[in-house]
mmCIF file of C-alpha atoms in Angstrom:
data_model
loop_
_atom_site.group_PDB
_atom_site.id
_atom_site.type_symbol
_atom_site.label_atom_id
_atom_site.label_comp_id
_atom_site.label_asym_id
_atom_site.label_seq_id
_atom_site.Cartn_x
_atom_site.Cartn_y
_atom_site.Cartn_z
ATOM 1 C CA MET A 1 -56.987 -2.189 -34.298
ATOM 2 C CA LYS A 2 -55.075 -4.103 -36.653
ATOM 3 C CA SER A 3 -51.737 -2.460 -35.340
ATOM 4 C CA SER A 4 -52.688 -3.347 -31.872
ATOM 5 C CA LYS A 5 -53.014 -6.970 -33.142
ATOM 6 C CA LYS A 6 -49.769 -6.651 -35.364
ATOM 7 C CA MET A 7 -48.339 -5.743 -32.321
ATOM 8 C CA LYS A 8 -49.157 -8.171 -30.271
ATOM 9 C CA SER A 9 -48.073 -10.889 -33.036
ATOM 10 C CA ALA A 10 -44.571 -9.162 -33.051
ATOM 11 C CA SER A 11 -44.520 -9.401 -29.149
ATOM 12 C CA LEU A 12 -45.036 -13.209 -29.535
ATOM 13 C CA ILE A 13 -42.750 -13.835 -32.228
ATOM 14 C CA LEU A 14 -40.144 -11.664 -30.466
ATOM 15 C CA ALA A 15 -40.807 -13.800 -27.293
ATOM 16 C CA LEU A 16 -40.466 -16.915 -28.715
ATOM 17 C CA VAL A 17 -37.237 -16.293 -30.159
ATOM 18 C CA LEU A 18 -35.466 -15.208 -26.808
ATOM 19 C CA ILE A 19 -36.907 -18.341 -25.226
ATOM 20 C CA MET A 20 -35.120 -20.228 -28.338
ATOM 21 C CA VAL A 21 -31.689 -18.250 -27.740
ATOM 22 C CA THR A 22 -32.273 -19.283 -24.227
ATOM 23 C CA MET A 23 -32.564 -23.171 -24.671
ATOM 24 C CA VAL A 24 -29.750 -23.650 -27.168
ATOM 25 C CA ALA A 25 -27.241 -21.575 -25.262
ATOM 26 C CA CYS A 26 -28.370 -23.838 -22.218
ATOM 27 C CA GLY A 27 -27.591 -26.708 -24.359
ATOM 28 C CA GLY A 28 -24.635 -25.933 -25.766
ATOM 29 C CA LYS A 29 -23.333 -25.209 -22.110
ATOM 30 C CA THR A 30 -24.768 -29.064 -21.146
ATOM 31 C CA GLN A 31 -22.808 -30.676 -23.726
ATOM 32 C CA GLU A 32 -19.760 -28.506 -23.470
ATOM 33 C CA THR A 33 -19.712 -29.846 -19.514
ATOM 34 C CA SER A 34 -20.389 -33.155 -20.565
ATOM 35 C CA THR A 35 -17.374 -33.270 -23.555
ATOM 36 C CA THR A 36 -14.667 -31.904 -20.772
ATOM 37 C CA THR A 37 -15.848 -34.546 -18.260
ATOM 38 C CA SER A 38 -15.768 -36.952 -20.958
ATOM 39 C CA SER A 39 -12.456 -35.770 -21.478
ATOM 40 C CA LYS A 40 -11.130 -36.316 -18.203
ATOM 41 C CA GLU A 41 -12.646 -39.591 -17.782
ATOM 42 C CA THR A 42 -10.702 -41.208 -20.757
ATOM 43 C CA LYS A 43 -7.312 -39.754 -19.835
ATOM 44 C CA LYS A 44 -4.612 -41.994 -20.853
ATOM 45 C CA HIS A 45 -1.100 -42.475 -18.839
ATOM 46 C CA THR A 46 2.090 -43.291 -20.910
ATOM 47 C CA PHE A 47 4.953 -45.545 -19.306
ATOM 48 C CA ALA A 48 7.815 -46.536 -19.902
ATOM 49 C CA ALA A 49 10.449 -49.626 -19.102
ATOM 50 C CA SER A 50 13.818 -49.628 -19.526
ATOM 51 C CA TYR A 51 15.355 -53.491 -19.366
ATOM 52 C CA PHE A 52 18.903 -53.891 -19.119
ATOM 53 C CA THR A 53 19.004 -56.832 -21.877
ATOM 54 C CA LEU A 54 16.089 -58.012 -24.388
ATOM 55 C CA ASN A 55 18.180 -60.928 -25.027
ATOM 56 C CA ASN A 56 17.114 -62.860 -22.373
ATOM 57 C CA PRO A 57 13.546 -64.825 -22.438
ATOM 58 C CA HIS A 58 13.540 -63.845 -18.710
ATOM 59 C CA PHE A 59 12.807 -59.718 -19.743
ATOM 60 C CA ILE A 60 10.902 -60.823 -22.839
ATOM 61 C CA ASP A 61 8.469 -62.300 -20.483
ATOM 62 C CA TRP A 62 8.757 -59.405 -17.979
ATOM 63 C CA SER A 63 7.284 -57.372 -21.062
ATOM 64 C CA LYS A 64 4.547 -59.556 -21.489
ATOM 65 C CA GLY A 65 3.353 -59.517 -18.260
ATOM 66 C CA LEU A 66 3.747 -55.463 -17.483
ATOM 67 C CA LYS A 67 1.948 -55.202 -21.180
ATOM 68 C CA SER A 68 -1.547 -57.814 -19.977
ATOM 69 C CA GLU A 69 -1.482 -55.148 -17.178
ATOM 70 C CA ILE A 70 -0.977 -51.810 -18.969
ATOM 71 C CA VAL A 71 -1.906 -51.802 -22.473
ATOM 72 C CA ASP A 72 -4.671 -55.038 -22.802
ATOM 73 C CA LYS A 73 -6.383 -54.549 -19.335
ATOM 74 C CA HIS A 74 -6.272 -50.406 -19.517
ATOM 75 C CA GLY A 75 -5.718 -49.389 -23.008
ATOM 76 C CA ASP A 76 -2.912 -47.365 -21.902
ATOM 77 C CA LYS A 77 0.785 -47.061 -23.912
ATOM 78 C CA LEU A 78 4.231 -48.612 -22.395
ATOM 79 C CA ILE A 79 7.439 -47.569 -24.452
ATOM 80 C CA GLU A 80 10.175 -50.290 -23.829
ATOM 81 C CA VAL A 81 14.108 -49.872 -24.436
ATOM 82 C CA ASP A 82 17.154 -52.090 -24.103
ATOM 83 C CA ALA A 83 19.518 -50.705 -22.332
ATOM 84 C CA GLN A 84 21.841 -53.389 -24.024
ATOM 85 C CA LEU A 85 23.824 -54.192 -21.300
ATOM 86 C CA ASP A 86 25.221 -50.521 -20.919
ATOM 87 C CA ILE A 87 24.595 -48.394 -17.989
ATOM 88 C CA ASN A 88 25.562 -44.801 -19.667
ATOM 89 C CA LYS A 89 22.849 -45.943 -22.668
ATOM 90 C CA GLN A 90 20.160 -46.906 -19.838
ATOM 91 C CA ILE A 91 21.121 -43.233 -17.825
ATOM 92 C CA SER A 92 20.355 -41.721 -21.522
ATOM 93 C CA ASP A 93 17.027 -43.980 -22.030
ATOM 94 C CA VAL A 94 15.977 -42.537 -18.559
ATOM 95 C CA GLU A 95 16.711 -39.286 -19.307
ATOM 96 C CA ASP A 96 14.790 -39.080 -22.284
ATOM 97 C CA PHE A 97 11.738 -40.692 -20.622
ATOM 98 C CA ILE A 98 11.719 -37.838 -18.035
ATOM 99 C CA GLN A 99 11.780 -35.551 -20.709
ATOM 100 C CA GLN A 100 8.774 -36.684 -22.524
ATOM 101 C CA LYS A 101 7.154 -36.686 -19.307
ATOM 102 C CA VAL A 102 5.683 -40.180 -18.967
ATOM 103 C CA ASP A 103 3.743 -41.165 -15.876
ATOM 104 C CA ALA A 104 6.185 -43.652 -14.359
ATOM 105 C CA ILE A 105 9.250 -45.723 -15.234
ATOM 106 C CA PHE A 106 10.011 -49.140 -14.740
ATOM 107 C CA ILE A 107 13.279 -49.974 -14.320
ATOM 108 C CA ALA A 108 15.802 -53.450 -14.495
ATOM 109 C CA PRO A 109 19.361 -51.283 -13.676
ATOM 110 C CA VAL A 110 22.310 -52.234 -15.498
ATOM 111 C CA ASP A 111 23.989 -51.490 -12.513
ATOM 112 C CA SER A 112 23.136 -51.500 -8.995
ATOM 113 C CA LYS A 113 24.867 -48.362 -7.990
ATOM 114 C CA GLY A 114 25.563 -46.868 -11.492
ATOM 115 C CA ILE A 115 21.756 -46.640 -11.591
ATOM 116 C CA LYS A 116 21.769 -43.779 -9.340
ATOM 117 C CA THR A 117 22.182 -40.855 -11.603
ATOM 118 C CA ALA A 118 18.903 -41.843 -13.425
ATOM 119 C CA LEU A 119 16.757 -42.117 -9.998
ATOM 120 C CA LEU A 120 17.873 -38.829 -9.025
ATOM 121 C CA SER A 121 17.119 -37.635 -12.331
ATOM 122 C CA ALA A 122 13.619 -38.950 -11.988
ATOM 123 C CA LYS A 123 12.499 -38.454 -8.447
ATOM 124 C CA LYS A 124 13.592 -34.419 -9.078
ATOM 125 C CA ALA A 125 11.158 -34.739 -12.063
ATOM 126 C CA ASN A 126 8.538 -36.098 -9.376
ATOM 127 C CA ILE A 127 8.335 -39.523 -11.543
ATOM 128 C CA PRO A 128 7.453 -42.630 -10.133
ATOM 129 C CA VAL A 129 10.126 -45.538 -10.294
ATOM 130 C CA ILE A 130 9.203 -49.009 -10.012
ATOM 131 C CA ILE A 131 12.629 -51.202 -9.833
ATOM 132 C CA MET A 132 12.291 -54.311 -12.002
ATOM 133 C CA ASP A 133 14.134 -57.726 -11.019
ATOM 134 C CA VAL A 134 17.455 -55.993 -9.849
ATOM 135 C CA PRO A 135 17.480 -53.898 -6.505
ATOM 136 C CA PRO A 136 19.307 -50.702 -6.862
ATOM 137 C CA GLN A 137 22.010 -50.014 -4.100
ATOM 138 C CA ASP A 138 19.466 -46.682 -3.271
ATOM 139 C CA THR A 139 16.579 -48.145 -2.725
ATOM 140 C CA ASP A 140 15.451 -44.475 -0.925
ATOM 141 C CA LEU A 141 14.966 -43.331 -4.463
ATOM 142 C CA VAL A 142 12.749 -45.140 -5.798
ATOM 143 C CA THR A 143 8.737 -45.744 -5.106
ATOM 144 C CA ALA A 144 8.498 -49.755 -5.561
ATOM 145 C CA MET A 145 10.285 -52.492 -6.516
ATOM 146 C CA VAL A 146 9.440 -56.158 -7.954
ATOM 147 C CA THR A 147 12.066 -58.623 -7.853
ATOM 148 C CA THR A 148 11.897 -62.514 -7.193
ATOM 149 C CA ASP A 149 13.650 -63.921 -4.136
ATOM 150 C CA ASN A 150 17.063 -63.551 -5.009
ATOM 151 C CA PHE A 151 18.609 -65.102 -2.152
ATOM 152 C CA MET A 152 15.639 -67.288 -1.944
ATOM 153 C CA ALA A 153 17.006 -68.663 -5.655
ATOM 154 C CA GLY A 154 20.397 -69.320 -4.595
ATOM 155 C CA LYS A 155 19.671 -70.815 -1.638
ATOM 156 C CA VAL A 156 17.347 -73.503 -2.906
ATOM 157 C CA LEU A 157 19.888 -74.214 -5.780
ATOM 158 C CA GLY A 158 22.749 -74.284 -3.085
ATOM 159 C CA GLU A 159 20.396 -76.925 -1.573
ATOM 160 C CA ALA A 160 19.918 -78.597 -4.508
ATOM 161 C CA MET A 161 23.830 -78.928 -5.134
ATOM 162 C CA VAL A 162 24.388 -80.204 -1.629
ATOM 163 C CA LYS A 163 21.527 -83.132 -2.195
ATOM 164 C CA ASN A 164 23.148 -83.764 -5.473
ATOM 165 C CA THR A 165 26.968 -84.160 -4.833
ATOM 166 C CA GLY A 166 27.209 -85.165 -1.276
ATOM 167 C CA GLY A 167 28.416 -82.238 -0.072
ATOM 168 C CA LYS A 168 31.975 -82.268 -2.166
ATOM 169 C CA ALA A 169 32.181 -80.415 -5.184
ATOM 170 C CA ASN A 170 34.712 -77.990 -7.006
ATOM 171 C CA VAL A 171 32.778 -75.242 -8.185
ATOM 172 C CA ALA A 172 33.219 -72.189 -10.594
ATOM 173 C CA ILE A 173 30.853 -69.194 -10.629
ATOM 174 C CA ILE A 174 30.027 -67.136 -13.435
ATOM 175 C CA ASP A 175 29.331 -64.243 -11.512
ATOM 176 C CA TRP A 176 27.903 -60.405 -11.792
ATOM 177 C CA SER A 177 29.110 -58.562 -8.674
ATOM 178 C CA VAL A 178 27.857 -54.809 -9.945
ATOM 179 C CA VAL A 179 24.223 -56.088 -9.788
ATOM 180 C CA GLN A 180 22.220 -56.148 -6.240
ATOM 181 C CA ALA A 181 20.092 -59.277 -7.171
ATOM 182 C CA VAL A 182 22.994 -61.587 -8.669
ATOM 183 C CA VAL A 183 24.669 -60.584 -5.000
ATOM 184 C CA ASP A 184 21.698 -61.864 -3.077
ATOM 185 C CA ARG A 185 21.657 -65.022 -5.005
ATOM 186 C CA THR A 186 25.589 -65.688 -4.606
ATOM 187 C CA ASP A 187 24.984 -64.745 -0.796
ATOM 188 C CA GLY A 188 21.774 -67.612 -0.636
ATOM 189 C CA PHE A 189 23.784 -70.328 -2.615
ATOM 190 C CA SER A 190 26.632 -69.033 0.399
ATOM 191 C CA ALA A 191 24.545 -69.707 2.934
ATOM 192 C CA ALA A 192 22.929 -73.095 1.730
ATOM 193 C CA VAL A 193 26.688 -74.440 1.320
ATOM 194 C CA LYS A 194 27.862 -73.332 4.659
ATOM 195 C CA ALA A 195 27.414 -76.273 6.421
ATOM 196 C CA SER A 196 29.265 -78.362 3.423
ATOM 197 C CA PRO A 197 33.208 -77.731 3.572
ATOM 198 C CA GLY A 198 33.954 -80.222 1.092
ATOM 199 C CA ILE A 199 31.942 -77.750 -1.330
ATOM 200 C CA LYS A 200 34.868 -75.672 -2.762
ATOM 201 C CA VAL A 201 34.551 -72.271 -4.906
ATOM 202 C CA VAL A 202 37.770 -72.710 -7.104
ATOM 203 C CA ALA A 203 36.827 -70.171 -9.593
ATOM 204 C CA ARG A 204 35.126 -67.193 -9.898
ATOM 205 C CA GLN A 205 34.948 -64.546 -12.676
ATOM 206 C CA ASP A 206 32.112 -61.594 -13.797
ATOM 207 C CA GLY A 207 30.451 -62.010 -17.353
ATOM 208 C CA LYS A 208 27.372 -59.920 -18.486
ATOM 209 C CA ALA A 209 24.599 -62.372 -17.960
ATOM 210 C CA SER A 210 24.953 -63.401 -21.394
ATOM 211 C CA THR A 211 25.760 -66.405 -23.135
ATOM 212 C CA GLU A 212 28.416 -64.744 -25.406
ATOM 213 C CA SER A 213 30.432 -63.910 -21.813
ATOM 214 C CA ALA A 214 30.240 -66.812 -20.445
ATOM 215 C CA LEU A 215 31.623 -68.894 -23.377
ATOM 216 C CA PRO A 216 34.928 -67.254 -22.822
ATOM 217 C CA ILE A 217 35.144 -67.365 -19.070
ATOM 218 C CA MET A 218 34.273 -70.958 -19.094
ATOM 219 C CA GLU A 219 36.679 -72.080 -21.352
ATOM 220 C CA ASN A 220 39.413 -70.185 -19.348
ATOM 221 C CA PHE A 221 37.899 -72.073 -15.924
ATOM 222 C CA LEU A 222 38.487 -75.189 -18.069
ATOM 223 C CA GLN A 223 41.998 -74.107 -18.616
ATOM 224 C CA SER A 224 43.530 -72.964 -15.433
ATOM 225 C CA ASN A 225 41.431 -74.768 -13.005
ATOM 226 C CA PRO A 226 40.523 -78.791 -14.564
ATOM 227 C CA GLU A 227 39.312 -79.779 -11.058
ATOM 228 C CA ILE A 228 36.183 -78.252 -11.601
ATOM 229 C CA ASN A 229 33.219 -80.426 -11.506
ATOM 230 C CA ALA A 230 29.840 -77.974 -10.872
ATOM 231 C CA VAL A 231 29.310 -74.709 -12.265
ATOM 232 C CA PHE A 232 27.040 -71.963 -10.651
ATOM 233 C CA ALA A 233 25.925 -69.895 -13.534
ATOM 234 C CA ILE A 234 24.104 -66.986 -11.532
ATOM 235 C CA ASN A 235 21.763 -66.990 -14.773
ATOM 236 C CA ASP A 236 20.321 -69.159 -17.321
ATOM 237 C CA PRO A 237 21.989 -67.452 -20.360
ATOM 238 C CA SER A 238 24.647 -67.603 -18.503
ATOM 239 C CA ALA A 239 24.597 -71.469 -17.945
ATOM 240 C CA VAL A 240 24.451 -71.987 -22.278
ATOM 241 C CA GLY A 241 27.446 -70.097 -22.610
ATOM 242 C CA ALA A 242 29.100 -72.656 -19.875
ATOM 243 C CA LEU A 243 27.392 -75.334 -21.721
ATOM 244 C CA ALA A 244 28.877 -74.822 -24.815
ATOM 245 C CA ALA A 245 31.956 -74.017 -23.555
ATOM 246 C CA ILE A 246 32.102 -77.464 -21.469
ATOM 247 C CA GLU A 247 30.678 -79.487 -24.533
ATOM 248 C CA ALA A 248 33.609 -78.438 -26.938
ATOM 249 C CA ALA A 249 35.824 -79.272 -23.967
ATOM 250 C CA LYS A 250 34.031 -82.819 -23.686
ATOM 251 C CA ARG A 251 33.580 -82.626 -20.119
ATOM 252 C CA THR A 252 30.623 -84.957 -19.069
ATOM 253 C CA ASP A 253 31.850 -85.045 -15.583
ATOM 254 C CA ILE A 254 30.888 -80.984 -15.049
ATOM 255 C CA LYS A 255 27.278 -80.249 -13.939
ATOM 256 C CA ILE A 256 25.640 -76.913 -14.187
ATOM 257 C CA TYR A 257 23.234 -75.191 -11.766
ATOM 258 C CA SER A 258 21.315 -71.518 -12.997
ATOM 259 C CA ILE A 259 19.027 -69.387 -12.016
ATOM 260 C CA ASP A 260 15.767 -68.391 -14.265
ATOM 261 C CA GLY A 261 13.567 -71.689 -15.253
ATOM 262 C CA SER A 262 13.547 -70.273 -19.017
ATOM 263 C CA GLN A 263 11.588 -72.698 -21.175
ATOM 264 C CA ASP A 264 15.065 -72.556 -22.863
ATOM 265 C CA ALA A 265 16.666 -73.775 -19.598
ATOM 266 C CA ILE A 266 14.091 -76.664 -18.746
ATOM 267 C CA LYS A 267 14.554 -78.486 -21.952
ATOM 268 C CA LEU A 268 18.406 -78.437 -20.864
ATOM 269 C CA VAL A 269 17.439 -80.130 -17.518
ATOM 270 C CA LYS A 270 14.945 -82.564 -19.727
ATOM 271 C CA ASP A 271 17.508 -83.454 -21.723
ATOM 272 C CA ASN A 272 20.099 -83.716 -18.625
ATOM 273 C CA LYS A 273 22.369 -80.773 -20.049
ATOM 274 C CA ILE A 274 21.784 -78.852 -17.199
ATOM 275 C CA ALA A 275 21.732 -80.279 -13.885
ATOM 276 C CA GLY A 276 18.703 -77.458 -12.788
ATOM 277 C CA THR A 277 17.465 -74.287 -12.486
ATOM 278 C CA SER A 278 16.150 -71.865 -9.837
ATOM 279 C CA ALA A 279 12.449 -70.647 -11.494
ATOM 280 C CA GLN A 280 11.797 -67.504 -11.274
ATOM 281 C CA PHE A 281 8.178 -66.004 -12.629
ATOM 282 C CA PRO A 282 8.503 -63.217 -14.672
ATOM 283 C CA VAL A 283 5.370 -62.902 -16.360
ATOM 284 C CA LYS A 284 4.228 -62.679 -12.841
ATOM 285 C CA MET A 285 6.139 -60.581 -11.664
ATOM 286 C CA GLY A 286 5.609 -58.043 -15.088
ATOM 287 C CA GLN A 287 1.733 -58.075 -13.776
ATOM 288 C CA VAL A 288 2.497 -57.546 -10.016
ATOM 289 C CA ALA A 289 4.506 -53.980 -11.486
ATOM 290 C CA GLY A 290 1.357 -53.508 -13.922
ATOM 291 C CA ASP A 291 -1.363 -53.534 -11.161
ATOM 292 C CA LEU A 292 1.465 -51.659 -8.736
ATOM 293 C CA VAL A 293 1.557 -48.438 -10.575
ATOM 294 C CA TYR A 294 -2.096 -48.089 -11.058
ATOM 295 C CA LYS A 295 -1.972 -47.917 -7.294
ATOM 296 C CA ILE A 296 0.825 -45.559 -6.926
ATOM 297 C CA LEU A 297 -0.981 -42.837 -9.278
ATOM 298 C CA ASN A 298 -4.240 -43.090 -6.992
ATOM 299 C CA LYS A 299 -1.812 -42.698 -4.082
ATOM 300 C CA GLU A 300 -2.511 -45.906 -2.117
ATOM 301 C CA ASN A 301 -0.374 -47.322 0.332
ATOM 302 C CA VAL A 302 1.792 -50.119 -1.301
ATOM 303 C CA GLU A 303 4.071 -52.246 -0.114
ATOM 304 C CA LYS A 304 7.534 -51.074 -1.032
ATOM 305 C CA TRP A 305 9.709 -54.229 -1.764
ATOM 306 C CA ILE A 306 7.699 -56.918 -3.127
ATOM 307 C CA LYS A 307 9.470 -60.277 -3.505
ATOM 308 C CA VAL A 308 8.301 -63.460 -5.421
ATOM 309 C CA GLU A 309 8.937 -66.967 -4.733
ATOM 310 C CA SER A 310 11.385 -69.486 -6.151
ATOM 311 C CA LEU A 311 11.819 -73.345 -6.412
ATOM 312 C CA PHE A 312 14.135 -75.090 -8.053
ATOM 313 C CA ILE A 313 13.205 -77.512 -11.270
ATOM 314 C CA ASP A 314 15.140 -80.486 -11.904
ATOM 315 C CA GLN A 315 14.773 -83.660 -12.998
ATOM 316 C CA SER A 316 11.993 -84.719 -10.354
ATOM 317 C CA ASN A 317 9.709 -81.943 -11.445
ATOM 318 C CA TYR A 318 10.280 -80.459 -14.761
ATOM 319 C CA GLN A 319 6.829 -81.720 -16.213
ATOM 320 C CA GLN A 320 5.379 -79.468 -14.671
ATOM 321 C CA TYR A 321 6.714 -76.621 -15.821
ATOM 322 C CA LEU A 322 7.724 -77.235 -19.519
ATOM 323 C CA LYS A 323 5.520 -75.692 -21.917
#
């Protein structure tokens, strides 16, 4: 009798142990699934950006716009490098990004034609490329582009020059013809002054869109073409270099027209140092590009080329844009 009771007790204990083991096993399985799901939901992206120079407030603002979307809003990682106006360095940097298997690459090309090698490598690796500010020649190799409407920027500058000079000026252009964005700007300028034969381009030379390169170019212009009384600088740093040479030569008769709309340039407009600057909105463009990359990763249909409008800032409206 006692033996029977002991056997029943042993069977009951065994049954309880089996139930507990089963519950623990099931609980462990559920926890593992939950952890796996959570890991997928919190997967972070790594993006990379190559700027043709960070020695320019324009691209510092581009960076602010990108970071606000990628880092601040989504908590993802953004690797940023300065190509230092060297296309070979930029290509090497992009190759490094590809080796790191980043999720997408943002590029502001040093050379619209020369960047093709890097674009081909990214395409082969199936990594999306979003162009910043400077369109390449081979647009079929990129996923999307976010730029200023550069033709418009040159056009509103040219229209301002025509208005301010009464359609008569001897113009020097500090150019950068290897960059498509600059070609678009000078094309816009040409379209604006086409109906004003009194506006003549008497000197033109490539710089590298920097203050350091523009200063000696302007010095040479003043020596070789003293009749110059207007300058079209393709960006604000070039305008600053031109201004330094003009002030050193004590030429108060020369008016400088620029493109960028940087705070430094707007201050020069305020102080009557330059005639005006066609504004770009780089923080906004960075935000647009940052938002765009997530749409691309989500396989959404996106516009291939997003152009942000430009307007001319001069004495009449600088107060609205001076911070």
